[in-house]
């Protein structure tokens, strides 16, 4: 029976389906039991036990818990563990990530644990690794585990957090009410919760952060899409006043290393809003428990050290769970465990590419003069792109017409203008006329659909419309030279110089998600010109 986990990468928490995560937790529960009872015979069954199995840690950002728990997990497995000295590696000589990792793959390493400032790096390495494995006839492609990428995600922390919450909930998945407190803007561990908490059937999340450190909108949107009930508070004080605090609080540290000077100047004031104070203690209900991915700041911890000896301390058990979870993750990826899995496998998050977004409409037998009478002389032969940005403001339509012309290089003679829609005169639309031009080829047509969804393309011959196409928003925008993700920390951003081709999947309406960093863009924001 094939093992669905063997060689799998984990770039975001959603790379493992709910069933796959539950399977991992079940195995982690068993392992924890055998560790507690020190049952050596049972523990053997979890080990990879192969000194040629190469696990490589590549930490370009600092780490204690994630790096060391993976190291301890690899030691449990008795595999070959290496760690790249990133401060002395050729990454600092401007070597691309693809070249660095291809080299390490060539030394027979199969699992890479990667922490970076660049967002979406593991997704890119996964793709690049597949091609490398094909070229070099490797038995299986290398797996990449995201150990935290910039402000994006931290899926293995999410796994251990979910496991810890379930353990606390006596393994019930029915309901969770949790407060996320602290730096929700930069904290990748809380971003992973936007999908991760779906492990519970009903989810209530209280977001407690001043607006400068608030959860980014795209994660709030994702939580809402996932059916979570969300409440927002700008400080612990206002949260306490609500009188309806959650039984679980998940604190994060203000990530000063990622903040700009403006916010840093105000760090004391912002900290005060997210540090738990002695006076709150008597107001929180009994049974409340606190978690934290750690580290805590030694001078200004959001969970002060006087709480260490109270029943609020859930973060030590949480941290210890990190090793157990990472042992199982490695067992699964190595394929020594998981062949008995029969649940639902991971499904794609993005829309299918096959969606029909270029539709040919029946042409009515009408003259161009009648239909396109506004403006200069109607054309006898050529191309008319109509209904561009229908319903938008005149300024927005003008700007977008200029963008379409630049991207598609529609520089020939002709004109473009704004007109009111015939069916809804209060709505404006843009039109481009290009006399003498023929029907655009399929690549250009796809580009036009991604630039002007909703438009119609009319091919005019002898003053008659002989072909009419309606273009809709495509399910994917990719493979064009003039598109880019707007996030400068994304691995596909041109400033990273990694030559990663930008790619976007449509979520809903005109919203697209970057394949790598998952930042949400409107279709207009994708175009760099
Ligand atoms: C977190 C991280 O690196 O994102 N730490 C961790 O992995 N345990 C949180 C943090 O650095 O504040």
Coordinates of C-alpha atoms and ligand atoms in Angstrom, one line a residue:
X1 CA 0.0 0.0 0.0
X2 CA 1.4 3.4 -0.9
X3 CA 2.3 5.8 1.9
X4 CA 0.6 9.2 1.4
X5 CA 3.1 10.9 3.8
X6 CA 6.4 9.7 2.3
X7 CA 8.5 12.6 0.9
X8 CA 5.8 15.2 1.7
X9 CA 6.7 18.9 2.2
X10 CA 4.9 21.1 4.7
X11 CA 5.0 24.7 3.6
X12 CA 1.7 25.8 5.2
X13 CA -0.5 24.0 7.7
X14 CA -3.1 23.3 5.0
X15 CA -0.6 21.1 3.2
X16 CA -1.8 18.4 5.6
X17 CA -5.6 17.7 5.5
X18 CA -7.6 17.6 8.7
X19 CA -7.6 13.8 8.6
X20 CA -3.8 13.7 8.0
X21 CA -3.3 16.0 11.0
X22 CA -5.6 13.9 13.2
X23 CA -3.7 10.8 12.2
X24 CA -0.4 12.5 13.2
X25 CA -1.9 13.5 16.5
X26 CA -3.1 10.0 17.2
X27 CA 0.5 8.7 16.6
X28 CA 1.9 11.5 18.8
X29 CA -0.4 10.5 21.6
X30 CA 0.8 6.9 21.4
X31 CA 4.4 8.0 21.3
X32 CA 3.9 10.3 24.3
X33 CA 2.4 7.4 26.3
X34 CA 5.4 5.2 25.5
X35 CA 7.9 7.9 26.4
X36 CA 6.2 8.4 29.7
X37 CA 6.2 4.7 30.5
X38 CA 9.7 4.4 28.9
X39 CA 8.5 1.4 26.9
X40 CA 11.6 0.7 24.8
X41 CA 10.1 -2.0 22.6
X42 CA 7.2 0.3 21.5
X43 CA 9.5 3.3 21.1
X44 CA 11.6 1.3 18.5
X45 CA 8.5 1.1 16.2
X46 CA 8.6 4.9 15.8
X47 CA 12.3 5.2 14.8
X48 CA 13.6 5.7 11.3
X49 CA 16.8 4.0 12.5
X50 CA 18.8 4.6 9.4
X51 CA 22.2 6.4 9.7
X52 CA 22.1 7.2 5.9
X53 CA 18.8 9.0 6.1
X54 CA 19.8 12.7 5.8
X55 CA 18.0 15.4 7.7
X56 CA 19.3 18.9 7.1
X57 CA 18.6 22.0 9.3
X58 CA 18.9 25.3 7.5
X59 CA 18.1 28.2 9.8
X60 CA 18.7 31.6 8.3
X61 CA 16.8 33.2 11.2
X62 CA 17.5 32.5 14.9
X63 CA 15.8 29.7 16.7
X64 CA 16.0 27.6 19.9
X65 CA 12.9 25.5 20.2
X66 CA 12.1 24.7 16.6
X67 CA 15.8 24.0 15.7
X68 CA 16.6 22.1 18.9
X69 CA 13.4 20.0 19.0
X70 CA 14.0 18.9 15.4
X71 CA 17.6 18.1 16.4
X72 CA 16.4 16.1 19.4
X73 CA 13.7 14.4 17.2
X74 CA 16.4 13.5 14.6
X75 CA 18.6 12.1 17.4
X76 CA 15.7 10.0 18.5
X77 CA 15.4 8.6 15.0
X78 CA 19.2 7.8 14.8
X79 CA 19.4 9.5 11.4
X80 CA 22.2 11.6 9.8
X81 CA 21.6 15.1 11.0
X82 CA 23.4 18.1 9.6
X83 CA 23.0 21.8 10.1
X84 CA 24.1 24.5 7.5
X85 CA 26.2 27.3 9.0
X86 CA 24.1 29.9 7.3
X87 CA 26.2 32.8 8.5
X88 CA 29.2 31.3 6.7
X89 CA 27.4 29.8 3.7
X90 CA 27.4 30.9 0.0
X91 CA 24.0 32.3 0.5
X92 CA 26.0 35.3 1.7
X93 CA 27.9 35.3 -1.6
X94 CA 24.6 35.8 -3.4
X95 CA 24.0 32.2 -4.3
X96 CA 20.4 31.4 -5.1
X97 CA 18.4 29.3 -2.6
X98 CA 17.8 26.8 -5.5
X99 CA 21.5 26.3 -6.0
X100 CA 22.2 26.0 -2.3
X101 CA 19.6 23.3 -1.7
X102 CA 20.4 21.4 -5.0
X103 CA 23.9 21.1 -3.6
X104 CA 22.7 19.7 -0.3
X105 CA 20.3 17.3 -2.1
X106 CA 23.3 16.0 -4.0
X107 CA 24.8 14.9 -0.7
X108 CA 21.8 12.4 -0.2
X109 CA 19.7 14.5 2.1
X110 CA 16.0 13.9 1.9
X111 CA 14.4 16.2 4.5
X112 CA 15.2 19.9 4.9
X113 CA 14.0 22.0 7.8
X114 CA 14.1 25.6 6.7
X115 CA 13.6 28.9 8.6
X116 CA 13.9 32.1 6.6
X117 CA 12.9 35.7 6.3
X118 CA 11.7 35.0 2.7
X119 CA 8.0 34.0 2.7
X120 CA 7.0 31.1 0.6
X121 CA 10.5 29.7 0.3
X122 CA 9.5 26.1 1.1
X123 CA 6.8 26.1 -1.6
X124 CA 9.5 27.2 -4.1
X125 CA 12.1 24.7 -2.8
X126 CA 9.5 21.9 -3.1
X127 CA 8.9 22.7 -6.8
X128 CA 12.6 23.2 -7.5
X129 CA 13.5 20.0 -5.6
X130 CA 11.1 17.9 -7.7
X131 CA 12.8 19.1 -10.9
X132 CA 16.3 18.4 -9.3
X133 CA 15.2 14.9 -8.3
X134 CA 14.0 14.2 -11.9
X135 CA 17.2 15.5 -13.5
X136 CA 19.3 13.5 -11.1
X137 CA 17.2 10.3 -11.0
X138 CA 16.7 10.5 -7.3
X139 CA 14.4 7.8 -5.8
X140 CA 12.2 10.3 -4.2
X141 CA 12.1 14.1 -4.3
X142 CA 13.4 16.0 -1.2
X143 CA 10.9 17.2 1.4
X144 CA 10.9 20.7 2.8
X145 CA 9.5 21.6 6.2
X146 CA 8.8 25.2 6.9
X147 CA 10.2 26.1 10.3
X148 CA 8.9 29.7 10.0
X149 CA 9.0 32.0 7.0
X150 CA 9.0 35.7 7.7
X151 CA 5.5 36.8 8.8
X152 CA 3.8 34.1 6.9
X153 CA 3.4 30.7 8.6
X154 CA 4.9 28.3 11.1
X155 CA 3.1 25.0 10.3
X156 CA 5.0 22.7 12.7
X157 CA 4.4 25.1 15.6
X158 CA 0.7 25.0 14.5
X159 CA 0.8 21.2 14.7
X160 CA 2.1 21.1 18.2
X161 CA -0.3 23.9 19.3
X162 CA -3.3 22.0 17.9
X163 CA -2.1 18.8 19.6
X164 CA -1.8 20.8 22.9
X165 CA -5.3 22.3 22.6
X166 CA -6.8 18.9 21.8
X167 CA -5.0 17.4 24.8
X168 CA -6.4 20.1 27.0
X169 CA -9.9 19.6 25.5
X170 CA -9.8 15.9 26.4
X171 CA -9.5 15.2 22.6
X172 CA -12.9 16.7 21.9
X173 CA -12.9 18.6 18.5
X174 CA -16.3 20.1 19.1
X175 CA -15.5 23.6 20.2
X176 CA -12.6 26.0 21.0
X177 CA -12.8 29.5 22.4
X178 CA -9.3 31.0 22.3
X179 CA -7.8 34.5 22.7
X180 CA -4.8 35.4 20.5
X181 CA -2.9 38.1 22.3
X182 CA 0.1 40.2 21.3
X183 CA 1.9 40.8 18.0
X184 CA -0.7 39.4 15.7
X185 CA 0.7 41.4 12.8
X186 CA 4.2 39.8 12.6
X187 CA 3.5 36.5 14.4
X188 CA 3.5 33.7 11.9
X189 CA 2.4 31.2 14.6
X190 CA -1.0 33.0 14.9
X191 CA -1.3 33.3 11.1
X192 CA -1.1 29.5 10.8
X193 CA -4.2 29.4 13.1
X194 CA -6.4 30.9 10.4
X195 CA -6.5 27.5 8.8
X196 CA -5.2 25.4 11.6
X197 CA -8.0 26.0 14.1
X198 CA -10.4 24.4 11.6
X199 CA -9.5 21.2 13.3
X200 CA -12.3 22.2 15.7
X201 CA -15.8 22.1 14.4
X202 CA -16.8 25.4 16.0
X203 CA -14.3 28.1 16.6
X204 CA -14.5 31.4 18.5
X205 CA -11.4 33.6 18.3
X206 CA -10.8 36.8 20.3
X207 CA -8.0 38.9 18.7
X208 CA -6.3 41.1 21.3
X209 CA -3.8 43.6 19.8
X210 CA -3.4 47.3 19.3
X211 CA -4.0 48.3 15.7
X212 CA -0.3 48.7 15.0
X213 CA 0.1 45.0 15.8
X214 CA -3.3 43.8 14.6
X215 CA -4.0 40.6 12.6
X216 CA -3.6 41.3 8.9
X217 CA -6.9 41.5 7.0
X218 CA -6.2 38.5 4.8
X219 CA -5.9 36.2 7.8
X220 CA -9.1 37.7 9.4
X221 CA -10.8 37.1 6.0
X222 CA -9.5 33.5 5.9
X223 CA -10.8 32.9 9.5
X224 CA -14.2 34.2 8.5
X225 CA -14.2 32.1 5.3
X226 CA -13.5 29.1 7.6
X227 CA -16.6 30.0 9.7
X228 CA -14.8 31.3 12.8
X229 CA -16.6 33.7 15.1
X230 CA -14.2 36.7 15.5
X231 CA -14.1 39.5 18.1
X232 CA -11.5 42.3 18.2
X233 CA -10.0 44.1 21.2
X234 CA -7.2 46.6 21.2
X235 CA -5.7 45.8 24.6
X236 CA -5.9 43.3 27.4
X237 CA -7.6 46.0 29.5
X238 CA -10.5 46.3 27.0
X239 CA -10.6 42.5 26.7
X240 CA -10.9 42.2 30.5
X241 CA -13.7 44.8 30.5
X242 CA -15.7 42.7 28.1
X243 CA -16.1 40.2 30.9
X244 CA -16.2 37.3 28.4
X245 CA -12.6 36.1 28.3
X246 CA -11.6 32.8 26.7
X247 CA -10.5 29.7 28.7
X248 CA -7.4 29.5 26.5
X249 CA -5.1 32.5 25.8
X250 CA -2.3 32.2 23.3
X251 CA 0.3 35.0 23.7
X252 CA 3.0 36.1 21.3
X253 CA 6.0 38.3 21.7
X254 CA 6.3 41.7 20.0
X255 CA 8.7 40.9 17.1
X256 CA 10.8 44.0 17.4
X257 CA 13.3 42.6 14.9
X258 CA 10.6 43.0 12.2
X259 CA 9.3 46.4 13.1
X260 CA 10.0 49.7 11.5
X261 CA 11.4 52.7 13.4
X262 CA 8.0 54.4 13.8
X263 CA 6.5 51.5 15.7
X264 CA 9.8 50.8 17.6
X265 CA 9.6 54.4 19.0
X266 CA 6.3 53.5 20.6
X267 CA 7.2 50.0 21.8
X268 CA 6.6 50.8 25.6
X269 CA 3.1 52.1 24.9
X270 CA 2.3 49.1 22.7
X271 CA 3.7 46.6 25.1
X272 CA 1.5 47.9 27.9
X273 CA -1.5 46.8 25.9
X274 CA -0.4 43.2 25.6
X275 CA 1.4 42.4 28.8
X276 CA -0.6 40.5 31.4
X277 CA -0.6 42.3 34.7
X278 CA -0.9 41.1 38.3
X279 CA -4.2 43.0 38.7
X280 CA -5.9 41.0 36.0
X281 CA -5.3 37.7 37.8
X282 CA -8.3 37.9 40.1
X283 CA -10.6 38.7 37.2
X284 CA -10.0 35.7 35.0
X285 CA -12.1 32.6 35.5
X286 CA -10.6 29.6 37.2
X287 CA -9.4 27.0 34.7
X288 CA -8.0 29.5 32.3
X289 CA -4.8 28.4 30.7
X290 CA -2.0 30.4 28.9
X291 CA 0.1 29.3 26.0
X292 CA 3.0 30.9 24.2
X293 CA 5.1 29.6 21.3
X294 CA 8.1 31.2 23.1
X295 CA 10.6 32.8 23.4
X296 CA 9.6 35.4 26.0
X297 CA 11.5 38.7 26.2
X298 CA 13.6 38.5 29.4
X299 CA 12.8 42.1 30.4
X300 CA 9.3 42.5 29.1
X301 CA 7.6 39.1 28.8
X302 CA 4.0 39.2 27.7
X303 CA 3.4 36.4 30.2
X304 CA 5.4 37.6 33.3
X305 CA 7.5 35.1 35.1
X306 CA 5.4 35.3 38.3
X307 CA 2.8 33.2 36.5
X308 CA 5.3 30.3 35.9
X309 CA 4.2 28.6 39.1
X310 CA 0.5 29.1 38.7
X311 CA -2.0 26.7 37.0
X312 CA -2.1 29.2 34.1
X313 CA 1.2 27.7 32.9
X314 CA 0.4 25.7 29.8
X315 CA 3.4 26.8 27.8
X316 CA 5.9 24.4 29.3
X317 CA 3.8 21.3 28.3
X318 CA 3.2 22.9 25.0
X319 CA 6.9 23.4 24.3
X320 CA 7.7 19.8 25.4
X321 CA 5.0 18.6 22.9
X322 CA 7.2 20.1 20.1
X323 CA 9.7 17.2 20.2
X324 CA 6.9 14.5 20.1
X325 CA 5.1 16.1 17.2
X326 CA 8.4 16.6 15.2
X327 CA 9.4 12.9 15.8
X328 CA 6.1 11.8 14.3
X329 CA 6.4 14.3 11.4
X330 CA 9.8 12.8 10.5
X331 CA 8.5 9.2 10.9
X332 CA 5.7 10.0 8.4
X333 CA 7.9 11.8 5.9
X334 CA 10.4 9.0 6.0
X335 CA 7.5 6.6 5.3
X336 CA 8.1 4.3 8.3
X337 CA 4.7 5.2 9.5
X338 CA 1.5 6.2 7.7
X339 CA 0.8 3.4 5.3
X340 CA -2.3 2.5 7.4
X341 CA -3.8 6.0 6.9
X342 CA -7.2 5.8 5.1
X343 CA -8.7 9.3 5.7
X344 CA -9.1 12.1 3.4
X345 CA -6.0 13.3 1.7
X346 CA -5.0 16.9 1.1
X347 CA -7.1 18.7 -1.5
X348 CA -5.9 21.8 -3.4
X349 CA -6.9 25.2 -2.0
X350 CA -7.0 26.9 -5.4
X351 CA -9.6 26.9 -8.1
X352 CA -9.2 24.5 -11.0
X353 CA -7.4 25.7 -14.0
X354 CA -9.9 24.2 -16.4
X355 CA -12.6 26.8 -15.8
X356 CA -13.8 28.3 -19.0
X357 CA -13.0 32.0 -18.8
X358 CA -13.0 32.9 -22.6
X359 CA -16.5 32.4 -24.0
X360 CA -17.5 33.0 -27.6
X361 CA -20.9 34.8 -27.8
X362 CA -23.3 34.6 -30.7
X363 CA -22.8 37.6 -33.0
X364 CA -25.8 39.7 -33.9
X365 CA -25.8 41.0 -37.4
X366 CA -25.2 44.6 -36.7
X367 CA -23.0 47.3 -38.1
X368 CA -20.2 48.8 -36.0
X369 CA -21.5 52.3 -36.7
X370 CA -24.6 51.5 -34.8
X371 CA -23.0 50.0 -31.8
X372 CA -19.9 52.1 -31.4
X373 CA -21.1 55.4 -32.5
X374 CA -19.6 57.6 -29.7
X375 CA -16.3 59.3 -30.3
X376 CA -14.3 59.3 -33.5
X377 CA -15.2 57.7 -36.8
X378 CA -16.3 54.0 -36.3
X379 CA -13.8 51.4 -37.6
X380 CA -14.4 49.1 -40.6
X381 CA -11.8 46.4 -39.8
X382 CA -10.1 45.8 -36.5
X383 CA -10.4 45.2 -32.8
X384 CA -12.8 46.7 -30.3
X385 CA -12.4 45.8 -26.6
X386 CA -15.5 46.9 -24.8
X387 CA -17.0 46.9 -21.2
X388 CA -13.6 47.5 -19.6
X389 CA -13.9 48.2 -15.8
X390 CA -17.6 48.6 -16.1
X391 CA -19.1 50.5 -13.1
X392 CA -15.8 51.9 -11.9
X393 CA -14.9 55.5 -11.5
X394 CA -13.7 57.5 -14.5
X395 CA -10.3 58.0 -13.0
X396 CA -9.9 54.2 -12.3
X397 CA -11.0 53.3 -15.8
X398 CA -8.6 55.8 -17.4
X399 CA -5.7 54.5 -15.4
X400 CA -6.5 50.9 -16.1
X401 CA -6.9 51.6 -19.8
X402 CA -3.4 52.9 -19.8
X403 CA -2.2 49.8 -18.0
X404 CA -3.9 47.4 -20.5
X405 CA -2.3 49.3 -23.4
X406 CA 1.1 49.1 -21.9
X407 CA 1.0 45.5 -20.9
X408 CA -0.5 44.3 -24.2
X409 CA 1.5 46.8 -26.2
X410 CA -1.6 48.0 -27.9
X411 CA 0.2 50.9 -29.4
X412 CA -1.2 51.0 -33.0
X413 CA -3.5 53.7 -34.3
X414 CA -6.9 54.1 -32.9
X415 CA -8.4 55.5 -29.7
X416 CA -9.8 54.7 -26.3
X417 CA -12.4 56.5 -24.2
X418 CA -14.9 56.3 -21.5
X419 CA -18.5 55.9 -22.2
X420 CA -21.7 55.2 -20.3
X421 CA -23.1 51.6 -20.4
X422 CA -26.1 51.3 -22.7
X423 CA -28.1 49.1 -20.4
X424 CA -27.2 51.0 -17.2
X425 CA -26.5 54.7 -18.2
X426 CA -25.3 55.6 -14.7
X427 CA -22.4 53.1 -15.1
X428 CA -19.2 54.0 -16.9
X429 CA -17.0 51.7 -19.0
X430 CA -13.8 51.8 -21.0
X431 CA -13.4 51.0 -24.7
X432 CA -10.3 50.5 -26.8
X433 CA -10.5 50.7 -30.6
X434 CA -7.7 49.4 -32.7
X435 CA -8.4 49.7 -36.5
X436 CA -6.5 47.2 -38.6
X437 CA -5.6 44.9 -35.7
X438 CA -6.6 41.2 -35.8
X439 CA -7.8 38.8 -33.1
X440 CA -5.2 38.5 -30.4
X441 CA -3.5 35.1 -30.0
X442 CA -4.4 32.8 -27.2
X443 CA -1.7 34.0 -24.8
X444 CA -2.6 37.6 -25.3
X445 CA -6.3 36.7 -24.9
X446 CA -5.5 35.1 -21.5
X447 CA -3.5 38.1 -20.5
X448 CA -6.4 40.4 -21.5
X449 CA -8.8 38.2 -19.4
X450 CA -6.5 38.7 -16.4
X451 CA -6.3 42.4 -17.1
X452 CA -9.8 43.2 -18.0
X453 CA -12.2 40.5 -16.7
X454 CA -15.7 41.1 -17.9
X455 CA -14.7 42.8 -21.1
X456 CA -15.8 41.8 -24.5
X457 CA -13.5 41.5 -27.5
X458 CA -15.1 42.3 -30.9
X459 CA -13.5 41.4 -34.2
X460 CA -14.7 43.7 -36.9
X461 CA -14.7 43.0 -40.6
X462 CA -16.3 45.2 -43.2
X463 CA -18.0 47.2 -40.5
X464 CA -19.6 44.1 -39.1
X465 CA -18.8 42.3 -35.8
X466 CA -17.8 38.8 -37.0
X467 CA -16.6 37.4 -33.7
X468 CA -17.4 38.4 -30.1
X469 CA -15.8 36.9 -27.0
X470 CA -16.6 37.5 -23.4
X471 CA -13.6 37.3 -21.0
X472 CA -14.0 36.3 -17.4
X473 CA -11.7 36.4 -14.4
X474 CA -9.3 33.4 -14.9
X475 CA -8.8 30.9 -12.1
X476 CA -5.0 31.5 -12.2
X477 CA -2.7 34.3 -13.3
X478 CA 0.8 33.0 -14.1
X479 CA 3.4 32.7 -16.8
X480 CA 3.4 36.4 -17.7
X481 CA 6.5 38.6 -17.6
X482 CA 4.8 41.7 -16.1
X483 CA 3.2 40.3 -13.0
X484 CA 4.7 40.3 -9.5
X485 CA 3.7 39.7 -5.9
X486 CA 3.5 43.0 -4.0
X487 CA 5.1 41.6 -0.9
X488 CA 8.8 42.5 -0.9
X489 CA 9.5 39.5 1.5
X490 CA 7.9 37.0 -0.9
X491 CA 10.4 34.6 -2.5
X492 CA 8.8 35.5 -5.9
X493 CA 9.2 39.3 -5.5
X494 CA 11.6 40.6 -8.1
X495 CA 13.8 42.3 -5.4
X496 CA 14.7 38.8 -4.1
X497 CA 16.5 38.0 -7.3
X498 CA 15.6 34.3 -7.1
X499 CA 13.9 34.2 -10.5
X500 CA 10.8 32.6 -9.0
X501 CA 7.9 33.0 -11.6
X502 CA 5.0 34.8 -9.9
X503 CA 1.7 32.8 -9.8
X504 CA -1.7 33.7 -8.3
X505 CA -4.8 31.6 -7.6
X506 CA -8.2 33.2 -7.6
X507 CA -10.0 33.1 -4.2
X508 CA -13.3 34.9 -4.8
X509 CA -14.4 37.8 -7.0
X510 CA -11.4 39.8 -8.1
X511 CA -9.2 38.5 -5.3
X512 CA -6.1 36.5 -6.0
X513 CA -3.6 34.8 -3.6
X514 CA 0.1 34.6 -4.2
X515 CA 1.1 30.9 -4.5
X516 CA 4.2 31.5 -2.4
X517 CA 3.5 34.0 0.4
X518 CA -0.3 33.8 0.1
X519 CA -0.8 37.5 0.3
X520 CA -4.1 38.6 -1.2
X521 CA -4.1 40.9 -4.2
X522 CA -6.8 42.4 -6.4
X523 CA -6.2 41.4 -10.0
X524 CA -5.1 45.0 -10.7
X525 CA -2.4 44.8 -8.0
X526 CA -0.8 41.8 -9.7
X527 CA 0.4 43.9 -12.7
X528 CA 3.6 45.7 -12.2
X529 CA 3.3 48.2 -15.0
Ligands
LIG1 C1 8.1 31.6 17.2 C2 8.7 31.9 15.8 O1 9.9 31.8 15.5 O2 7.8 32.3 14.9 N1 9.0 30.9 17.9 C3 9.0 29.5 17.8 O3 9.2 28.9 16.8 N2 8.8 28.8 18.9 C4 7.7 32.9 17.8 C5 8.6 34.0 18.1 O4 9.7 34.1 17.6 O5 8.2 34.9 18.8

